C-alpha cells in the first residue's frame, strides 16, 4: 500500500512540474541594437508584445547614439563577443560594407515573405555583390521642409510655389524675429540632408540622377552646380553662427517654436509631436524656379533589421525579425512613429501626416549620394558633407565643392573614368 501511495505521489509531483512555467534557463535572451534612442519606448512596447506571444524569448534593447552607431556596431561584430543578435542596419552602401565583411546573415531562403516586399524597398537591403537580401526593409524616408503653421498664420504666409516665394517667406520670418531656418552645419551630414531636402528641384531629380549614375553627365554639370549654389544662398536665413549649430540644436529650435522652418527628414514628425504636442506644423517640397517646375523631394529606403552571422541564437533572432516583417508591426510604424512602413499590406495613408508625405512623393528622386554613391570609399556622402561645410562658411565655391565630389568619386567609379 505504501508503495502504491509513493507511486501516486511521484506521479502527482511529475504532473505538477509539467504544468509549471518554463524555467528561466529555458528562455533565450537576444540582444537588439538600434540607432534611435528617441524611439526606445516604442521598441520596448514592440518587444513586450513579441515576448507575450513568444515567452521563451527575451529581447534586450540597446539604443546607441546615431552618430556613434556604425563605429560601435562594426567593432562589436568584428570582435564577435558582445555583438547583437539582431540589429538595425543601414541601407545601400551602409549595408554593403557589413554584408561584404560577412557580418550579416542572408535572409532570402529563411524568409520567403521578403519576396512580397517591393523592389524599391528590397533594394536598400540587397547586396550588389551577391544579390542576396541581408535585412528586412523597415521604412522609407522623405527629405522635405517642415514649417510652423502658427507662424505662417501670424505673418499671413502661404506654402511657396516658387523659390523666390520660399526666400520671401524666409525673409518675412527673419524680419519678425524668428530664426527663419533652423538648419546648422556643425555636423556634415546635416549639410547633406539640407541639400537633399531643399535643392533636388534644381538639378532635375530623376533626369539628372539617371544620367550621372551612367556617367552620361558628372557632378560638374551646371544644373548640379546651380543646385549647390542654391543651398549656399540659404545661409542668410540660418541661425547666427550656424556653423556651430548641431543637429539636436536644430531640433530644439523648431520644437520650441524659435524657428519657422526645418529642412530635414519625414522621420522627425513623431519626435517633434512627442516633444511639443502643441506644435502645429505642415510640410512642403521646396520648389524650383517657377511654379511650373515640379517640386521634388528626395526619398530613400531607410533602416533594415538584420541578423548577425556570428549570433549563436539565430533561431530566436529569426523569430523576432519575422515579427518585424508583419503588418502588425508595420501598422505601428505608421500610427506611432509617423513613418512610411515598407511592410506589404500596411495602410500607410491611415496617418494624415504620412498621407501628406505620400502626396509629395509623387515627384520623388533618390536621395542622391546615399542611394547611388555610398558603396565605395570615399563615399559621395563623405565627400559632399565635408566640402559643403566649407562652402557654407565661404571657404569654397559651389564649383569647387562639386569638383571635390567629382574627383573623389572618379577615383573608383568607372562611369566617371571614360
Tab-separated table of C-alpha atoms in Angstrom:
chain	number	residue	atom	x	y	z
A	1	UNK	CA	0.000	0.000	0.000
A	2	UNK	CA	2.802	2.388	0.920
A	3	UNK	CA	4.464	1.566	-2.378
A	4	UNK	CA	1.292	2.463	-4.285
A	5	UNK	CA	0.965	5.702	-2.353
A	6	UNK	CA	4.565	6.555	-3.184
A	7	UNK	CA	3.993	5.927	-6.880
A	8	UNK	CA	0.861	8.072	-6.805
A	9	UNK	CA	2.708	10.870	-5.025
A	10	UNK	CA	5.540	10.740	-7.559
A	11	UNK	CA	3.094	10.887	-10.464
A	12	UNK	CA	1.312	13.835	-8.871
A	13	UNK	CA	4.576	15.729	-8.448
A	14	UNK	CA	5.579	14.997	-12.031
A	15	UNK	CA	2.283	16.316	-13.371
A	16	UNK	CA	2.632	19.428	-11.232
A	17	UNK	CA	6.104	20.093	-12.585
A	18	UNK	CA	4.865	19.695	-16.150
A	19	UNK	CA	2.220	22.335	-15.507
A	20	UNK	CA	4.733	24.872	-14.210
A	21	UNK	CA	6.030	27.649	-16.477
A	22	UNK	CA	9.321	27.084	-18.259
A	23	UNK	CA	12.369	27.640	-16.122
A	24	UNK	CA	14.389	30.793	-16.666
A	25	UNK	CA	17.252	28.841	-18.183
A	26	UNK	CA	14.892	27.750	-20.959
A	27	UNK	CA	14.359	31.346	-22.055
A	28	UNK	CA	16.642	32.508	-24.861
A	29	UNK	CA	17.828	36.090	-24.484
A	30	UNK	CA	18.784	38.005	-27.620
A	31	UNK	CA	20.349	41.435	-27.980
A	32	UNK	CA	18.675	44.013	-30.251
A	33	UNK	CA	20.626	47.148	-31.178
A	34	UNK	CA	19.182	50.353	-32.656
A	35	UNK	CA	20.468	53.821	-33.535
A	36	UNK	CA	17.269	55.549	-32.366
A	37	UNK	CA	17.420	56.456	-28.662
A	38	UNK	CA	14.363	58.656	-29.265
A	39	UNK	CA	12.326	55.521	-30.043
A	40	UNK	CA	13.289	53.431	-27.017
A	41	UNK	CA	9.783	53.470	-25.551
A	42	UNK	CA	8.291	52.435	-28.890
A	43	UNK	CA	10.574	49.446	-29.273
A	44	UNK	CA	10.141	48.479	-25.628
A	45	UNK	CA	6.424	48.240	-26.321
A	46	UNK	CA	7.001	46.252	-29.524
A	47	UNK	CA	9.312	43.895	-27.631
A	48	UNK	CA	6.742	43.435	-24.870
A	49	UNK	CA	4.126	42.360	-27.417
A	50	UNK	CA	6.572	39.977	-29.082
A	51	UNK	CA	7.598	38.455	-25.750
A	52	UNK	CA	3.968	37.964	-24.741
A	53	UNK	CA	3.473	35.839	-27.862
A	54	UNK	CA	6.912	34.217	-27.521
A	55	UNK	CA	7.513	33.650	-23.800
A	56	UNK	CA	10.589	31.548	-24.490
A	57	UNK	CA	12.437	34.563	-25.931
A	58	UNK	CA	13.632	37.666	-24.100
A	59	UNK	CA	14.739	40.665	-26.191
A	60	UNK	CA	17.078	43.259	-24.662
A	61	UNK	CA	17.240	46.588	-26.447
A	62	UNK	CA	20.423	48.654	-26.697
A	63	UNK	CA	19.897	52.107	-28.243
A	64	UNK	CA	23.099	53.851	-29.355
A	65	UNK	CA	23.556	57.454	-30.486
A	66	UNK	CA	23.090	57.726	-34.236
A	67	UNK	CA	26.487	59.302	-34.948
A	68	UNK	CA	28.345	56.646	-32.915
A	69	UNK	CA	26.340	53.628	-34.007
A	70	UNK	CA	28.280	52.426	-37.050
A	71	UNK	CA	31.641	52.521	-35.272
A	72	UNK	CA	30.406	50.702	-32.174
A	73	UNK	CA	28.442	48.136	-34.182
A	74	UNK	CA	31.329	47.406	-36.532
A	75	UNK	CA	33.740	46.881	-33.645
A	76	UNK	CA	31.314	44.573	-31.848
A	77	UNK	CA	30.595	42.471	-34.931
A	78	UNK	CA	34.301	42.198	-35.737
A	79	UNK	CA	35.094	41.066	-32.197
A	80	UNK	CA	32.198	38.625	-32.052
A	81	UNK	CA	31.829	38.798	-28.273
A	82	UNK	CA	29.254	41.318	-27.126
A	83	UNK	CA	27.764	41.688	-30.590
A	84	UNK	CA	23.994	41.971	-31.085
A	85	UNK	CA	21.894	39.127	-32.417
A	86	UNK	CA	19.502	41.459	-34.248
A	87	UNK	CA	20.387	44.999	-35.233
A	88	UNK	CA	19.178	47.935	-37.258
A	89	UNK	CA	21.265	48.028	-40.412
A	90	UNK	CA	21.809	50.878	-42.812
A	91	UNK	CA	20.674	50.664	-46.406
A	92	UNK	CA	22.527	50.631	-49.730
A	93	UNK	CA	26.286	51.139	-49.275
A	94	UNK	CA	25.931	51.205	-45.497
A	95	UNK	CA	24.571	47.663	-45.650
A	96	UNK	CA	27.083	46.595	-48.305
A	97	UNK	CA	30.068	47.131	-46.028
A	98	UNK	CA	28.695	44.808	-43.356
A	99	UNK	CA	27.485	42.211	-45.865
A	100	UNK	CA	30.863	42.071	-47.615
A	101	UNK	CA	32.566	41.676	-44.237
A	102	UNK	CA	30.484	38.573	-43.530
A	103	UNK	CA	28.778	40.135	-40.531
A	104	UNK	CA	25.189	39.585	-41.691
A	105	UNK	CA	23.029	36.556	-42.292
A	106	UNK	CA	21.429	36.295	-45.758
A	107	UNK	CA	17.671	36.040	-45.287
A	108	UNK	CA	16.378	35.065	-48.753
A	109	UNK	CA	15.880	31.368	-48.021
A	110	UNK	CA	14.985	31.883	-44.366
A	111	UNK	CA	12.238	34.425	-45.059
A	112	UNK	CA	10.195	33.695	-48.198
A	113	UNK	CA	7.938	36.599	-47.223
A	114	UNK	CA	10.654	39.008	-48.353
A	115	UNK	CA	9.555	38.315	-51.923
A	116	UNK	CA	6.370	40.266	-51.163
A	117	UNK	CA	8.285	43.474	-50.417
A	118	UNK	CA	8.621	45.940	-53.288
A	119	UNK	CA	11.752	46.006	-55.432
A	120	UNK	CA	12.473	49.560	-54.258
A	121	UNK	CA	12.386	48.669	-50.574
A	122	UNK	CA	14.351	45.447	-51.061
A	123	UNK	CA	16.948	47.423	-52.994
A	124	UNK	CA	18.145	49.082	-49.811
A	125	UNK	CA	18.664	45.675	-48.181
A	126	UNK	CA	20.232	43.844	-51.114
A	127	UNK	CA	23.950	43.299	-51.630
A	128	UNK	CA	25.226	44.388	-55.033
A	129	UNK	CA	27.984	41.789	-54.626
A	130	UNK	CA	25.897	38.622	-54.462
A	131	UNK	CA	22.312	39.843	-54.931
A	132	UNK	CA	21.197	38.445	-51.579
A	133	UNK	CA	18.906	40.221	-49.127
A	134	UNK	CA	20.527	40.874	-45.750
A	135	UNK	CA	17.760	42.650	-43.890
A	136	UNK	CA	14.038	43.163	-43.532
A	137	UNK	CA	13.197	46.593	-45.023
A	138	UNK	CA	11.575	48.758	-42.377
A	139	UNK	CA	10.744	52.258	-43.600
A	140	UNK	CA	11.336	54.813	-46.321
A	141	UNK	CA	12.151	58.440	-45.616
A	142	UNK	CA	11.499	61.670	-47.486
A	143	UNK	CA	13.612	64.825	-47.295
A	144	UNK	CA	11.371	67.907	-47.200
A	145	UNK	CA	10.642	71.152	-45.385
A	146	UNK	CA	8.657	71.421	-42.148
A	147	UNK	CA	7.053	74.770	-41.406
A	148	UNK	CA	5.337	76.210	-38.337
A	149	UNK	CA	1.660	76.745	-39.168
A	150	UNK	CA	1.149	79.280	-36.369
A	151	UNK	CA	3.962	81.450	-37.685
A	152	UNK	CA	2.584	81.245	-41.211
A	153	UNK	CA	-0.840	82.284	-39.976
A	154	UNK	CA	0.606	85.094	-37.871
A	155	UNK	CA	2.570	86.501	-40.804
A	156	UNK	CA	-0.023	85.802	-43.484
A	157	UNK	CA	2.233	83.416	-45.389
A	158	UNK	CA	1.249	80.579	-47.686
A	159	UNK	CA	3.120	77.499	-48.849
A	160	UNK	CA	5.559	78.707	-51.530
A	161	UNK	CA	5.125	77.674	-55.150
A	162	UNK	CA	8.463	79.088	-56.361
A	163	UNK	CA	11.967	79.509	-54.960
A	164	UNK	CA	11.503	83.290	-54.795
A	165	UNK	CA	8.350	82.792	-52.719
A	166	UNK	CA	10.268	80.467	-50.412
A	167	UNK	CA	13.004	83.076	-49.953
A	168	UNK	CA	10.351	85.751	-49.351
A	169	UNK	CA	8.827	83.604	-46.616
A	170	UNK	CA	12.237	83.197	-45.005
A	171	UNK	CA	12.756	86.974	-45.183
A	172	UNK	CA	9.388	87.615	-43.532
A	173	UNK	CA	10.098	85.163	-40.704
A	174	UNK	CA	13.527	86.665	-40.099
A	175	UNK	CA	12.107	90.190	-40.048
A	176	UNK	CA	9.530	89.067	-37.466
A	177	UNK	CA	12.268	87.892	-35.107
A	178	UNK	CA	12.179	84.170	-35.809
A	179	UNK	CA	15.052	82.022	-36.930
A	180	UNK	CA	13.841	81.629	-40.484
A	181	UNK	CA	15.566	78.274	-40.927
A	182	UNK	CA	16.637	76.014	-38.060
A	183	UNK	CA	19.362	74.234	-40.027
A	184	UNK	CA	23.017	74.355	-38.996
A	185	UNK	CA	26.175	72.793	-40.383
A	186	UNK	CA	28.249	71.701	-37.380
A	187	UNK	CA	27.770	68.086	-38.462
A	188	UNK	CA	28.470	67.353	-42.108
A	189	UNK	CA	25.542	65.009	-42.550
A	190	UNK	CA	23.232	67.936	-41.802
A	191	UNK	CA	24.596	69.639	-44.922
A	192	UNK	CA	23.736	66.583	-46.970
A	193	UNK	CA	20.134	66.470	-45.821
A	194	UNK	CA	19.754	70.228	-46.222
A	195	UNK	CA	20.780	69.797	-49.850
A	196	UNK	CA	18.564	66.731	-50.326
A	197	UNK	CA	15.564	68.484	-48.802
A	198	UNK	CA	15.947	71.910	-50.381
A	199	UNK	CA	17.693	71.593	-53.734
A	200	UNK	CA	16.559	68.489	-55.623
A	201	UNK	CA	14.155	70.580	-57.681
A	202	UNK	CA	17.112	72.486	-59.150
A	203	UNK	CA	19.120	69.604	-60.523
A	204	UNK	CA	16.076	67.989	-62.096
A	205	UNK	CA	15.585	64.966	-59.873
A	206	UNK	CA	15.456	61.676	-61.738
A	207	UNK	CA	16.673	63.073	-65.043
A	208	UNK	CA	19.995	64.118	-63.565
A	209	UNK	CA	20.212	61.090	-61.251
A	210	UNK	CA	19.809	58.637	-64.119
A	211	UNK	CA	22.399	60.405	-66.238
A	212	UNK	CA	25.014	60.790	-63.510
A	213	UNK	CA	24.685	57.135	-62.484
A	214	UNK	CA	25.509	56.054	-66.033
A	215	UNK	CA	28.290	58.611	-66.445
A	216	UNK	CA	26.409	60.498	-69.148
A	217	UNK	CA	26.987	63.596	-67.034
A	218	UNK	CA	29.005	64.446	-63.928
A	219	UNK	CA	28.677	66.453	-60.752
A	220	UNK	CA	30.234	69.375	-62.638
A	221	UNK	CA	27.051	69.634	-64.712
A	222	UNK	CA	25.888	73.287	-64.479
A	223	UNK	CA	22.452	72.229	-63.220
A	224	UNK	CA	24.035	70.445	-60.271
A	225	UNK	CA	26.455	73.279	-59.548
A	226	UNK	CA	23.485	75.662	-59.568
A	227	UNK	CA	21.632	73.440	-57.101
A	228	UNK	CA	24.628	73.507	-54.751
A	229	UNK	CA	24.746	77.294	-55.039
A	230	UNK	CA	21.072	77.445	-54.037
A	231	UNK	CA	21.975	75.722	-50.779
A	232	UNK	CA	24.667	78.344	-50.160
A	233	UNK	CA	22.065	81.065	-50.806
A	234	UNK	CA	20.162	79.897	-47.720
A	235	UNK	CA	22.887	80.933	-45.264
A	236	UNK	CA	21.443	84.434	-44.531
A	237	UNK	CA	18.352	82.747	-43.114
A	238	UNK	CA	20.100	80.174	-40.947
A	239	UNK	CA	20.845	80.743	-37.234
A	240	UNK	CA	23.639	83.065	-36.148
A	241	UNK	CA	26.929	81.157	-36.204
A	242	UNK	CA	25.144	78.286	-37.958
A	243	UNK	CA	28.478	76.508	-38.401
A	244	UNK	CA	28.320	75.713	-34.677
A	245	UNK	CA	24.670	74.621	-34.668
A	246	UNK	CA	24.335	70.858	-34.176
A	247	UNK	CA	21.505	68.565	-35.183
A	248	UNK	CA	19.961	68.475	-31.706
A	249	UNK	CA	20.110	72.290	-31.580
A	250	UNK	CA	18.155	72.406	-34.828
A	251	UNK	CA	15.515	70.059	-33.476
A	252	UNK	CA	15.185	72.025	-30.249
A	253	UNK	CA	14.827	75.332	-32.086
A	254	UNK	CA	11.959	74.080	-34.225
A	255	UNK	CA	10.259	72.181	-31.411
A	256	UNK	CA	10.327	75.254	-29.161
A	257	UNK	CA	8.941	77.403	-31.991
A	258	UNK	CA	12.010	79.602	-32.245
A	259	UNK	CA	12.455	78.599	-35.885
A	260	UNK	CA	9.829	78.793	-38.591
A	261	UNK	CA	11.290	76.151	-40.914
A	262	UNK	CA	13.260	72.929	-40.589
A	263	UNK	CA	14.590	71.169	-43.683
A	264	UNK	CA	15.028	67.506	-42.828
A	265	UNK	CA	13.543	64.048	-42.988
A	266	UNK	CA	9.975	62.860	-42.570
A	267	UNK	CA	11.326	60.784	-39.658
A	268	UNK	CA	11.278	63.927	-37.487
A	269	UNK	CA	7.494	64.125	-37.229
A	270	UNK	CA	6.839	61.756	-34.328
A	271	UNK	CA	9.686	63.237	-32.300
A	272	UNK	CA	8.518	66.795	-32.916
A	273	UNK	CA	4.996	65.924	-31.799
A	274	UNK	CA	6.148	63.958	-28.762
A	275	UNK	CA	8.391	66.769	-27.546
A	276	UNK	CA	5.793	69.500	-28.122
A	277	UNK	CA	2.219	68.256	-28.542
A	278	UNK	CA	1.128	71.872	-29.103
A	279	UNK	CA	3.408	72.282	-32.105
A	280	UNK	CA	1.406	72.721	-35.311
A	281	UNK	CA	3.484	72.003	-38.377
A	282	UNK	CA	2.972	71.275	-42.041
A	283	UNK	CA	5.305	70.083	-44.780
A	284	UNK	CA	6.093	71.036	-48.342
A	285	UNK	CA	8.571	70.219	-51.064
A	286	UNK	CA	10.924	73.148	-51.554
A	287	UNK	CA	10.030	74.434	-55.049
A	288	UNK	CA	12.178	75.257	-58.064
A	289	UNK	CA	12.430	78.496	-60.001
A	290	UNK	CA	8.875	78.529	-61.364
A	291	UNK	CA	5.502	77.191	-60.308
A	292	UNK	CA	5.521	75.013	-63.431
A	293	UNK	CA	8.671	73.196	-62.318
A	294	UNK	CA	7.859	70.097	-60.244
A	295	UNK	CA	8.743	70.492	-56.566
A	296	UNK	CA	10.885	67.411	-55.983
A	297	UNK	CA	11.628	65.543	-52.742
A	298	UNK	CA	14.481	63.110	-52.113
A	299	UNK	CA	13.456	59.613	-50.997
A	300	UNK	CA	15.394	56.614	-49.736
A	301	UNK	CA	14.892	53.213	-48.157
A	302	UNK	CA	15.991	53.531	-44.563
A	303	UNK	CA	16.629	51.074	-41.778
A	304	UNK	CA	16.618	47.319	-42.170
A	305	UNK	CA	16.506	44.679	-39.465
A	306	UNK	CA	19.366	42.227	-39.791
A	307	UNK	CA	20.716	39.147	-38.012
A	308	UNK	CA	24.374	38.870	-37.062
A	309	UNK	CA	26.102	35.975	-38.790
A	310	UNK	CA	28.009	35.375	-35.549
A	311	UNK	CA	24.863	35.030	-33.427
A	312	UNK	CA	24.589	31.731	-31.583
A	313	UNK	CA	20.869	32.312	-31.168
A	314	UNK	CA	19.817	32.658	-34.779
A	315	UNK	CA	16.568	30.691	-34.394
A	316	UNK	CA	15.288	33.123	-31.773
A	317	UNK	CA	16.671	36.067	-33.727
A	318	UNK	CA	14.862	34.910	-36.857
A	319	UNK	CA	11.547	34.686	-34.993
A	320	UNK	CA	11.980	38.266	-33.802
A	321	UNK	CA	12.944	39.541	-37.258
A	322	UNK	CA	9.953	37.755	-38.783
A	323	UNK	CA	7.760	39.601	-36.289
A	324	UNK	CA	9.288	42.882	-37.509
A	325	UNK	CA	8.137	41.949	-41.026
A	326	UNK	CA	4.461	41.613	-40.075
A	327	UNK	CA	1.679	44.088	-40.916
A	328	UNK	CA	1.058	44.341	-37.168
A	329	UNK	CA	4.483	45.918	-36.709
A	330	UNK	CA	4.166	47.952	-39.913
A	331	UNK	CA	0.885	49.435	-38.719
A	332	UNK	CA	2.576	50.615	-35.526
A	333	UNK	CA	5.400	52.233	-37.513
A	334	UNK	CA	2.761	54.307	-39.313
A	335	UNK	CA	0.488	55.110	-36.381
A	336	UNK	CA	3.093	55.651	-33.648
A	337	UNK	CA	6.277	56.765	-35.412
A	338	UNK	CA	4.591	58.533	-38.340
A	339	UNK	CA	6.915	56.857	-40.838
A	340	UNK	CA	6.225	55.173	-44.159
A	341	UNK	CA	6.356	51.446	-43.464
A	342	UNK	CA	7.934	49.145	-46.062
A	343	UNK	CA	5.897	46.131	-44.928
A	344	UNK	CA	3.403	44.902	-47.549
A	345	UNK	CA	-0.260	45.140	-46.632
A	346	UNK	CA	0.070	48.175	-44.378
A	347	UNK	CA	-2.280	51.116	-44.910
A	348	UNK	CA	0.441	53.755	-44.865
A	349	UNK	CA	-2.050	56.542	-45.646
A	350	UNK	CA	-4.016	55.921	-42.437
A	351	UNK	CA	-1.870	58.580	-40.760
A	352	UNK	CA	-2.710	62.074	-42.123
A	353	UNK	CA	0.929	63.171	-41.964
A	354	UNK	CA	2.015	60.116	-43.958
A	355	UNK	CA	-0.752	60.819	-46.480
A	356	UNK	CA	0.821	64.263	-46.994
A	357	UNK	CA	4.274	62.700	-47.382
A	358	UNK	CA	2.964	60.259	-49.991
A	359	UNK	CA	1.452	63.143	-51.932
A	360	UNK	CA	4.853	64.848	-52.045
A	361	UNK	CA	6.422	61.576	-53.172
A	362	UNK	CA	4.532	61.868	-56.451
A	363	UNK	CA	7.564	63.953	-57.507
A	364	UNK	CA	10.386	61.983	-55.913
A	365	UNK	CA	14.008	61.252	-56.731
A	366	UNK	CA	16.565	59.036	-54.964
A	367	UNK	CA	18.482	60.763	-52.158
A	368	UNK	CA	21.422	61.073	-54.473
A	369	UNK	CA	24.622	60.416	-52.520
A	370	UNK	CA	23.113	57.917	-50.099
A	371	UNK	CA	21.363	55.796	-52.719
A	372	UNK	CA	23.868	55.998	-55.530
A	373	UNK	CA	27.322	56.727	-54.152
A	374	UNK	CA	27.907	55.129	-50.749
A	375	UNK	CA	29.252	51.789	-51.970
A	376	UNK	CA	32.968	52.645	-52.125
A	377	UNK	CA	35.425	54.947	-50.404
A	378	UNK	CA	35.482	57.875	-50.383
A	379	UNK	CA	31.698	57.859	-50.455
A	380	UNK	CA	29.789	60.581	-52.223
A	381	UNK	CA	28.236	61.457	-48.879
A	382	UNK	CA	31.536	61.916	-47.037
A	383	UNK	CA	32.955	63.999	-49.883
A	384	UNK	CA	29.904	66.224	-50.149
A	385	UNK	CA	29.429	66.642	-46.407
A	386	UNK	CA	32.949	67.902	-45.826
A	387	UNK	CA	33.065	70.095	-48.920
A	388	UNK	CA	29.632	71.565	-48.174
A	389	UNK	CA	30.708	72.644	-44.692
A	390	UNK	CA	33.463	74.698	-46.340
A	391	UNK	CA	31.029	76.034	-48.933
A	392	UNK	CA	28.546	77.265	-46.381
A	393	UNK	CA	31.111	79.345	-44.489
A	394	UNK	CA	32.520	80.840	-47.685
A	395	UNK	CA	35.739	78.839	-47.850
A	396	UNK	CA	34.827	77.201	-51.170
A	397	UNK	CA	32.643	77.976	-54.160
A	398	UNK	CA	29.846	75.796	-55.495
A	399	UNK	CA	32.098	74.823	-58.406
A	400	UNK	CA	34.944	73.851	-56.070
A	401	UNK	CA	32.541	71.839	-53.916
A	402	UNK	CA	31.287	69.887	-56.909
A	403	UNK	CA	34.828	69.359	-58.197
A	404	UNK	CA	35.853	67.787	-54.889
A	405	UNK	CA	32.904	65.404	-55.093
A	406	UNK	CA	33.526	64.572	-58.730
A	407	UNK	CA	37.254	63.977	-58.322
A	408	UNK	CA	36.795	61.805	-55.229
A	409	UNK	CA	34.161	59.548	-56.763
A	410	UNK	CA	36.083	59.338	-60.051
A	411	UNK	CA	38.972	57.580	-58.270
A	412	UNK	CA	36.915	54.376	-58.283
A	413	UNK	CA	33.699	54.923	-60.217
A	414	UNK	CA	34.206	53.502	-63.704
A	415	UNK	CA	31.487	55.549	-65.479
A	416	UNK	CA	33.462	58.677	-64.493
A	417	UNK	CA	36.743	57.259	-65.857
A	418	UNK	CA	35.795	57.213	-69.538
